[in-house]
Amino acid sequence: MEQLVLDSRTRLLVLTGAGVSAESGVPTFRGMNGLWENHPVEAVASPQGFQADPALVWRFYSQRRTGAADVKPNPGHDALVRWEAHLGDRFLLTTQNVDGLHTRAGSQRVVDMHGNLFRTKCADCRREPFDDTSVHPSGTVPKCDSCGGRLRPDIVWFGEMLASADLERIGEFVSRKDGTRLVFLAAGTSGAVWPAAGLVDEVRTAGGETWLVNYESAANTERFQHFVQGLSGQVLPTLAKLV
Ligand code: APR
């Protein structure tokens, strides 16, 4: 297998998707065939879906909260923790996963670009999002203490914008001018959801080297210079040479 060299001149941006959590037992979106209990995923993961049936949306996310609380990080998550310990501030991990497994594994420099399953915010007022593990499986919609409006999961849904602070943090990392060699590695992502799918092009424009670790070919595989096909829990632990 090709080796990714992580030395004192390297700065590494990692992007992870649902595939990295698959070996922990979290179902991938595409793996569910885009359906949850026969509802299109968009019906339970979009502002329009929440408007139409907020109780259904809370039932979906209650199930996901319960499921994610029971799973554990896998060797793919652990490998990224070791890479970060080696690289320090020359490491940044941006994830499309909302299950919190990277943080639970011990990763620290994490951008939760699609939000966090265990955080809630108000759909109707501007109070700060807050940590929340509560579940509402039986058709109830939790109410906001501040305004009496409807609470919702702090997830970036289909059709919503990513937080600008998150995009800035990634952009600053990519364009950092400190003489280090920029490397980008995407793992376990279908390359079909933007803006994450475009990061490979941003990094190439900035002169960086690009790697993809995925079980199947992704929608943007040909944009990467290196493609290692396999399961992230098996590939990541042996891919990097830390020097
Ligand atoms: N190791 C590596 N890759 C894997 C593994 C594994 N163990 N298992 C599955 N994969 C790959 C699949 O081949 C697929 O290409 O991971 C990818 C998962 O694709 P998606 O389910 O589309 O996940 P992701 O790319 O993270 O989806 C992006 O879409 O639905 C929205 O907001 C949601 O964050 C999600 C986003």
Tab-separated table of C-alpha atoms and ligand atoms in Angstrom:
chain	number	residue	atom	x	y	z
A	1	MET	CA	0.000	0.000	0.000
A	2	GLU	CA	1.157	3.550	-0.725
A	3	GLN	CA	2.257	5.412	2.396
A	4	LEU	CA	1.259	8.916	3.390
A	5	VAL	CA	4.310	10.582	4.954
A	6	LEU	CA	3.484	12.898	7.850
A	7	ASP	CA	6.658	14.721	8.792
A	8	SER	CA	7.474	18.023	10.497
A	9	ARG	CA	6.919	19.895	7.233
A	10	THR	CA	3.416	18.529	6.601
A	11	ARG	CA	0.086	20.119	7.427
A	12	LEU	CA	-2.865	17.799	7.001
A	13	LEU	CA	-6.531	18.537	6.435
A	14	VAL	CA	-8.774	15.490	6.890
A	15	LEU	CA	-12.411	15.293	5.746
A	16	THR	CA	-14.513	12.398	7.009
A	17	GLY	CA	-17.961	11.187	6.040
A	18	ALA	CA	-20.422	8.543	7.115
A	19	GLY	CA	-18.155	5.714	5.939
A	20	VAL	CA	-15.715	6.373	8.793
A	21	SER	CA	-18.471	5.651	11.331
A	22	ALA	CA	-19.843	2.649	9.414
A	23	GLU	CA	-17.519	0.158	11.135
A	24	SER	CA	-18.785	1.491	14.470
A	25	GLY	CA	-22.292	0.463	13.404
A	26	VAL	CA	-23.738	3.871	12.422
A	27	PRO	CA	-25.702	3.468	9.161
A	28	THR	CA	-24.563	5.659	6.242
A	29	PHE	CA	-27.134	7.898	4.542
A	30	ARG	CA	-26.616	6.231	1.166
A	31	GLY	CA	-26.669	2.863	2.913
A	32	MET	CA	-30.252	3.544	3.995
A	33	ASN	CA	-31.118	4.021	0.286
A	34	GLY	CA	-32.151	7.555	1.107
A	35	LEU	CA	-35.101	6.291	3.156
A	36	TRP	CA	-35.980	6.221	6.852
A	37	GLU	CA	-39.093	4.207	7.729
A	38	ASN	CA	-40.167	4.774	4.108
A	39	HIS	CA	-39.818	8.558	4.389
A	40	PRO	CA	-37.293	10.168	2.032
A	41	VAL	CA	-34.365	11.359	4.163
A	42	GLU	CA	-35.050	14.917	2.957
A	43	ALA	CA	-38.439	14.770	4.736
A	44	VAL	CA	-36.727	14.311	8.097
A	45	ALA	CA	-33.569	16.334	7.452
A	46	SER	CA	-34.652	19.620	5.897
A	47	PRO	CA	-36.274	22.880	7.065
A	48	GLN	CA	-39.306	22.064	4.881
A	49	GLY	CA	-39.621	18.641	6.512
A	50	PHE	CA	-39.461	20.221	9.974
A	51	GLN	CA	-42.083	22.783	9.015
A	52	ALA	CA	-44.385	20.044	7.714
A	53	ASP	CA	-43.961	17.530	10.548
A	54	PRO	CA	-41.616	18.497	13.415
A	55	ALA	CA	-42.677	15.496	15.519
A	56	LEU	CA	-41.566	13.108	12.753
A	57	VAL	CA	-38.214	14.905	12.560
A	58	TRP	CA	-37.746	14.546	16.339
A	59	ARG	CA	-38.639	10.862	16.113
A	60	PHE	CA	-35.904	10.386	13.494
A	61	TYR	CA	-33.286	12.301	15.496
A	62	SER	CA	-34.325	10.628	18.751
A	63	GLN	CA	-33.585	7.294	17.121
A	64	ARG	CA	-30.233	8.593	15.886
A	65	ARG	CA	-29.348	9.970	19.347
A	66	THR	CA	-30.131	6.643	20.945
A	67	GLY	CA	-28.194	4.742	18.264
A	68	ALA	CA	-25.116	6.995	18.425
A	69	ALA	CA	-24.956	6.872	22.229
A	70	ASP	CA	-24.483	3.089	22.054
A	71	VAL	CA	-21.637	2.969	19.507
A	72	LYS	CA	-17.899	3.325	20.018
A	73	PRO	CA	-15.104	4.872	17.943
A	74	ASN	CA	-13.270	2.375	15.695
A	75	PRO	CA	-9.589	2.039	14.673
A	76	GLY	CA	-10.106	4.629	11.891
A	77	HIS	CA	-11.071	7.287	14.443
A	78	ASP	CA	-8.144	6.251	16.652
A	79	ALA	CA	-5.627	6.594	13.816
A	80	LEU	CA	-6.692	10.214	13.300
A	81	VAL	CA	-6.123	10.919	17.001
A	82	ARG	CA	-2.525	9.641	16.658
A	83	TRP	CA	-1.934	11.750	13.545
A	84	GLU	CA	-3.142	14.845	15.382
A	85	ALA	CA	-0.888	14.097	18.379
A	86	HIS	CA	2.034	13.955	15.914
A	87	LEU	CA	1.171	17.074	13.898
A	88	GLY	CA	-0.406	19.369	16.531
A	89	ASP	CA	-1.549	22.651	14.960
A	90	ARG	CA	-0.584	21.320	11.552
A	91	PHE	CA	-3.678	19.089	11.710
A	92	LEU	CA	-7.343	19.907	11.164
A	93	LEU	CA	-10.222	17.435	10.960
A	94	THR	CA	-13.447	18.489	9.316
A	95	THR	CA	-16.296	16.025	9.461
A	96	GLN	CA	-19.701	15.658	7.877
A	97	ASN	CA	-20.608	13.228	10.658
A	98	VAL	CA	-22.838	14.473	13.439
A	99	ASP	CA	-22.362	11.470	15.750
A	100	GLY	CA	-19.561	13.056	17.824
A	101	LEU	CA	-17.365	9.935	17.503
A	102	HIS	CA	-14.207	11.855	16.561
A	103	THR	CA	-14.406	13.944	19.711
A	104	ARG	CA	-15.196	10.878	21.793
A	105	ALA	CA	-12.144	9.126	20.305
A	106	GLY	CA	-9.993	12.075	21.448
A	107	SER	CA	-9.668	14.313	18.379
A	108	GLN	CA	-9.443	17.968	19.413
A	109	ARG	CA	-9.088	20.109	16.313
A	110	VAL	CA	-12.490	19.175	14.881
A	111	VAL	CA	-14.868	21.174	12.693
A	112	ASP	CA	-18.377	19.673	12.899
A	113	MET	CA	-19.331	21.075	9.511
A	114	HIS	CA	-22.825	19.472	9.514
A	115	GLY	CA	-23.536	20.175	13.191
A	116	ASN	CA	-23.811	17.836	16.145
A	117	LEU	CA	-26.449	15.267	16.986
A	118	PHE	CA	-26.105	15.977	20.697
A	119	ARG	CA	-26.781	19.707	20.395
A	120	THR	CA	-30.138	21.458	20.099
A	121	LYS	CA	-31.088	24.973	19.018
A	122	CYS	CA	-34.283	26.992	18.729
A	123	ALA	CA	-35.997	27.165	15.348
A	124	ASP	CA	-37.660	30.448	16.340
A	125	CYS	CA	-35.175	32.553	18.366
A	126	ARG	CA	-31.450	33.239	18.381
A	127	ARG	CA	-30.459	31.636	21.684
A	128	GLU	CA	-27.124	29.796	21.647
A	129	PRO	CA	-27.275	26.092	20.697
A	130	PHE	CA	-26.856	23.867	23.761
A	131	ASP	CA	-25.730	20.317	24.599
A	132	ASP	CA	-28.695	17.971	24.713
A	133	THR	CA	-29.066	14.201	24.873
A	134	SER	CA	-32.840	14.165	25.402
A	135	VAL	CA	-35.055	12.030	23.163
A	136	HIS	CA	-38.620	12.650	21.968
A	137	PRO	CA	-39.619	9.400	20.301
A	138	SER	CA	-43.357	9.582	20.795
A	139	GLY	CA	-44.421	12.440	18.615
A	140	THR	CA	-43.715	15.399	20.913
A	141	VAL	CA	-41.787	18.524	19.962
A	142	PRO	CA	-39.666	20.090	22.742
A	143	LYS	CA	-40.271	23.776	23.492
A	144	CYS	CA	-37.739	26.576	23.894
A	145	ASP	CA	-37.364	27.893	27.498
A	146	SER	CA	-36.522	31.353	26.187
A	147	CYS	CA	-39.268	32.047	23.642
A	148	GLY	CA	-41.705	29.130	23.805
A	149	GLY	CA	-40.917	28.291	20.167
A	150	ARG	CA	-39.937	24.910	18.749
A	151	LEU	CA	-36.556	23.378	19.440
A	152	ARG	CA	-34.753	21.502	16.671
A	153	PRO	CA	-31.539	19.482	16.363
A	154	ASP	CA	-28.435	21.617	15.703
A	155	ILE	CA	-27.799	19.909	12.375
A	156	VAL	CA	-27.062	21.494	9.020
A	157	TRP	CA	-29.960	20.143	7.003
A	158	PHE	CA	-30.368	19.706	3.249
A	159	GLY	CA	-30.682	23.157	1.703
A	160	GLU	CA	-29.101	24.963	4.692
A	161	MET	CA	-25.867	26.940	4.762
A	162	LEU	CA	-22.822	25.820	6.689
A	163	ALA	CA	-21.702	28.104	9.520
A	164	SER	CA	-19.436	30.793	8.060
A	165	ALA	CA	-16.984	30.454	10.999
A	166	ASP	CA	-16.484	26.777	10.094
A	167	LEU	CA	-15.827	27.564	6.430
A	168	GLU	CA	-13.387	30.322	7.443
A	169	ARG	CA	-11.472	27.980	9.740
A	170	ILE	CA	-11.064	25.447	6.910
A	171	GLY	CA	-10.194	28.180	4.385
A	172	GLU	CA	-7.525	29.657	6.683
A	173	PHE	CA	-5.973	26.229	7.180
A	174	VAL	CA	-5.842	25.581	3.426
A	175	SER	CA	-4.357	28.977	2.582
A	176	ARG	CA	-1.927	29.164	5.534
A	177	LYS	CA	1.464	30.427	4.364
A	178	ASP	CA	3.978	28.871	6.741
A	179	GLY	CA	6.146	26.959	4.297
A	180	THR	CA	4.583	23.582	5.144
A	181	ARG	CA	3.412	21.033	2.584
A	182	LEU	CA	-0.382	20.856	2.413
A	183	VAL	CA	-1.982	17.410	2.267
A	184	PHE	CA	-5.714	16.675	2.092
A	185	LEU	CA	-7.194	13.282	2.905
A	186	ALA	CA	-10.882	12.460	2.517
A	187	ALA	CA	-12.229	9.225	3.992
A	188	GLY	CA	-15.596	7.487	3.902
A	189	THR	CA	-17.463	10.096	1.923
A	190	SER	CA	-19.455	9.758	-1.279
A	191	GLY	CA	-18.137	13.060	-2.663
A	192	ALA	CA	-21.693	14.006	-3.577
A	193	VAL	CA	-22.550	16.642	-0.962
A	194	TRP	CA	-21.266	20.201	-1.219
A	195	PRO	CA	-19.268	22.135	-0.177
A	196	ALA	CA	-17.307	19.176	1.270
A	197	ALA	CA	-17.075	17.562	-2.171
A	198	GLY	CA	-15.259	20.654	-3.501
A	199	LEU	CA	-12.500	20.721	-0.865
A	200	VAL	CA	-10.318	18.503	-3.038
A	201	ASP	CA	-10.323	21.192	-5.742
A	202	GLU	CA	-9.600	23.995	-3.261
A	203	VAL	CA	-6.600	22.086	-1.967
A	204	ARG	CA	-5.312	21.346	-5.456
A	205	THR	CA	-5.635	25.021	-6.371
A	206	ALA	CA	-3.565	25.807	-3.261
A	207	GLY	CA	-0.895	23.350	-4.493
A	208	GLY	CA	-1.737	20.544	-2.030
A	209	GLU	CA	-1.499	16.774	-2.367
A	210	THR	CA	-4.780	14.831	-2.259
A	211	TRP	CA	-5.723	11.379	-0.956
A	212	LEU	CA	-8.998	9.478	-0.878
A	213	VAL	CA	-9.687	6.433	1.298
A	214	ASN	CA	-13.068	4.950	0.455
A	215	TYR	CA	-14.813	1.618	0.240
A	216	GLU	CA	-16.313	2.380	-3.171
A	217	SER	CA	-15.269	4.900	-5.764
A	218	ALA	CA	-16.708	8.325	-4.841
A	219	ALA	CA	-18.424	10.811	-7.161
A	220	ASN	CA	-15.196	12.861	-7.282
A	221	THR	CA	-12.539	10.093	-7.158
A	222	GLU	CA	-10.795	11.282	-10.302
A	223	ARG	CA	-10.050	14.647	-8.664
A	224	PHE	CA	-7.731	12.914	-6.144
A	225	GLN	CA	-4.097	12.092	-6.884
A	226	HIS	CA	-4.114	8.984	-4.644
A	227	PHE	CA	-7.037	6.606	-4.123
A	228	VAL	CA	-6.733	3.803	-1.585
A	229	GLN	CA	-9.778	1.583	-1.799
A	230	GLY	CA	-10.827	-0.155	1.394
A	231	LEU	CA	-12.449	0.179	4.791
A	232	SER	CA	-11.236	3.207	6.734
A	233	GLY	CA	-10.946	1.197	9.964
A	234	GLN	CA	-8.452	-1.064	8.207
A	235	VAL	CA	-6.664	1.392	5.910
A	236	LEU	CA	-6.129	4.438	8.151
A	237	PRO	CA	-4.226	2.651	10.963
A	238	THR	CA	-1.454	1.607	8.539
A	239	LEU	CA	-1.593	4.336	5.874
A	240	ALA	CA	0.558	7.020	7.462
A	241	LYS	CA	4.256	7.006	8.199
A	242	LEU	CA	4.843	9.368	11.117
A	243	VAL	CA	8.361	10.778	10.907
B	1	APR	N1	-14.712	2.739	5.044
B	1	APR	C1	-14.555	3.630	4.042
B	1	APR	N2	-15.576	4.035	3.266
B	1	APR	C2	-16.773	3.538	3.519
B	1	APR	C3	-17.025	2.594	4.538
B	1	APR	C4	-15.909	2.198	5.332
B	1	APR	N3	-16.031	1.333	6.338
B	1	APR	N4	-18.349	2.281	4.536
B	1	APR	C5	-18.912	3.004	3.560
B	1	APR	N5	-17.968	3.768	2.945
B	1	APR	C6	-18.133	4.755	1.881
B	1	APR	C7	-19.231	4.443	0.907
B	1	APR	O1	-18.664	3.703	-0.177
B	1	APR	C8	-19.707	5.834	0.484
B	1	APR	O2	-18.958	6.315	-0.628
B	1	APR	O3	-18.514	5.947	2.532
B	1	APR	C9	-19.372	6.714	1.684
B	1	APR	C10	-20.582	7.141	2.514
B	1	APR	O4	-21.377	7.979	1.749
B	1	APR	P1	-22.623	8.792	2.340
B	1	APR	O5	-23.516	7.879	3.089
B	1	APR	O6	-23.158	9.581	1.218
B	1	APR	O7	-21.978	9.731	3.417
B	1	APR	P2	-21.391	11.185	3.295
B	1	APR	O8	-20.560	11.369	2.078
B	1	APR	O9	-20.769	11.454	4.617
B	1	APR	O10	-22.709	12.044	3.148
B	1	APR	C11	-22.555	13.401	3.219
B	1	APR	O11	-24.885	13.830	3.112
B	1	APR	O12	-26.843	12.987	3.748
B	1	APR	C12	-25.991	14.056	3.917
B	1	APR	O13	-25.545	15.494	5.725
B	1	APR	C13	-25.512	14.143	5.343
B	1	APR	O14	-23.283	14.304	6.205
B	1	APR	C14	-24.097	13.647	5.261
B	1	APR	C15	-23.728	14.062	3.855
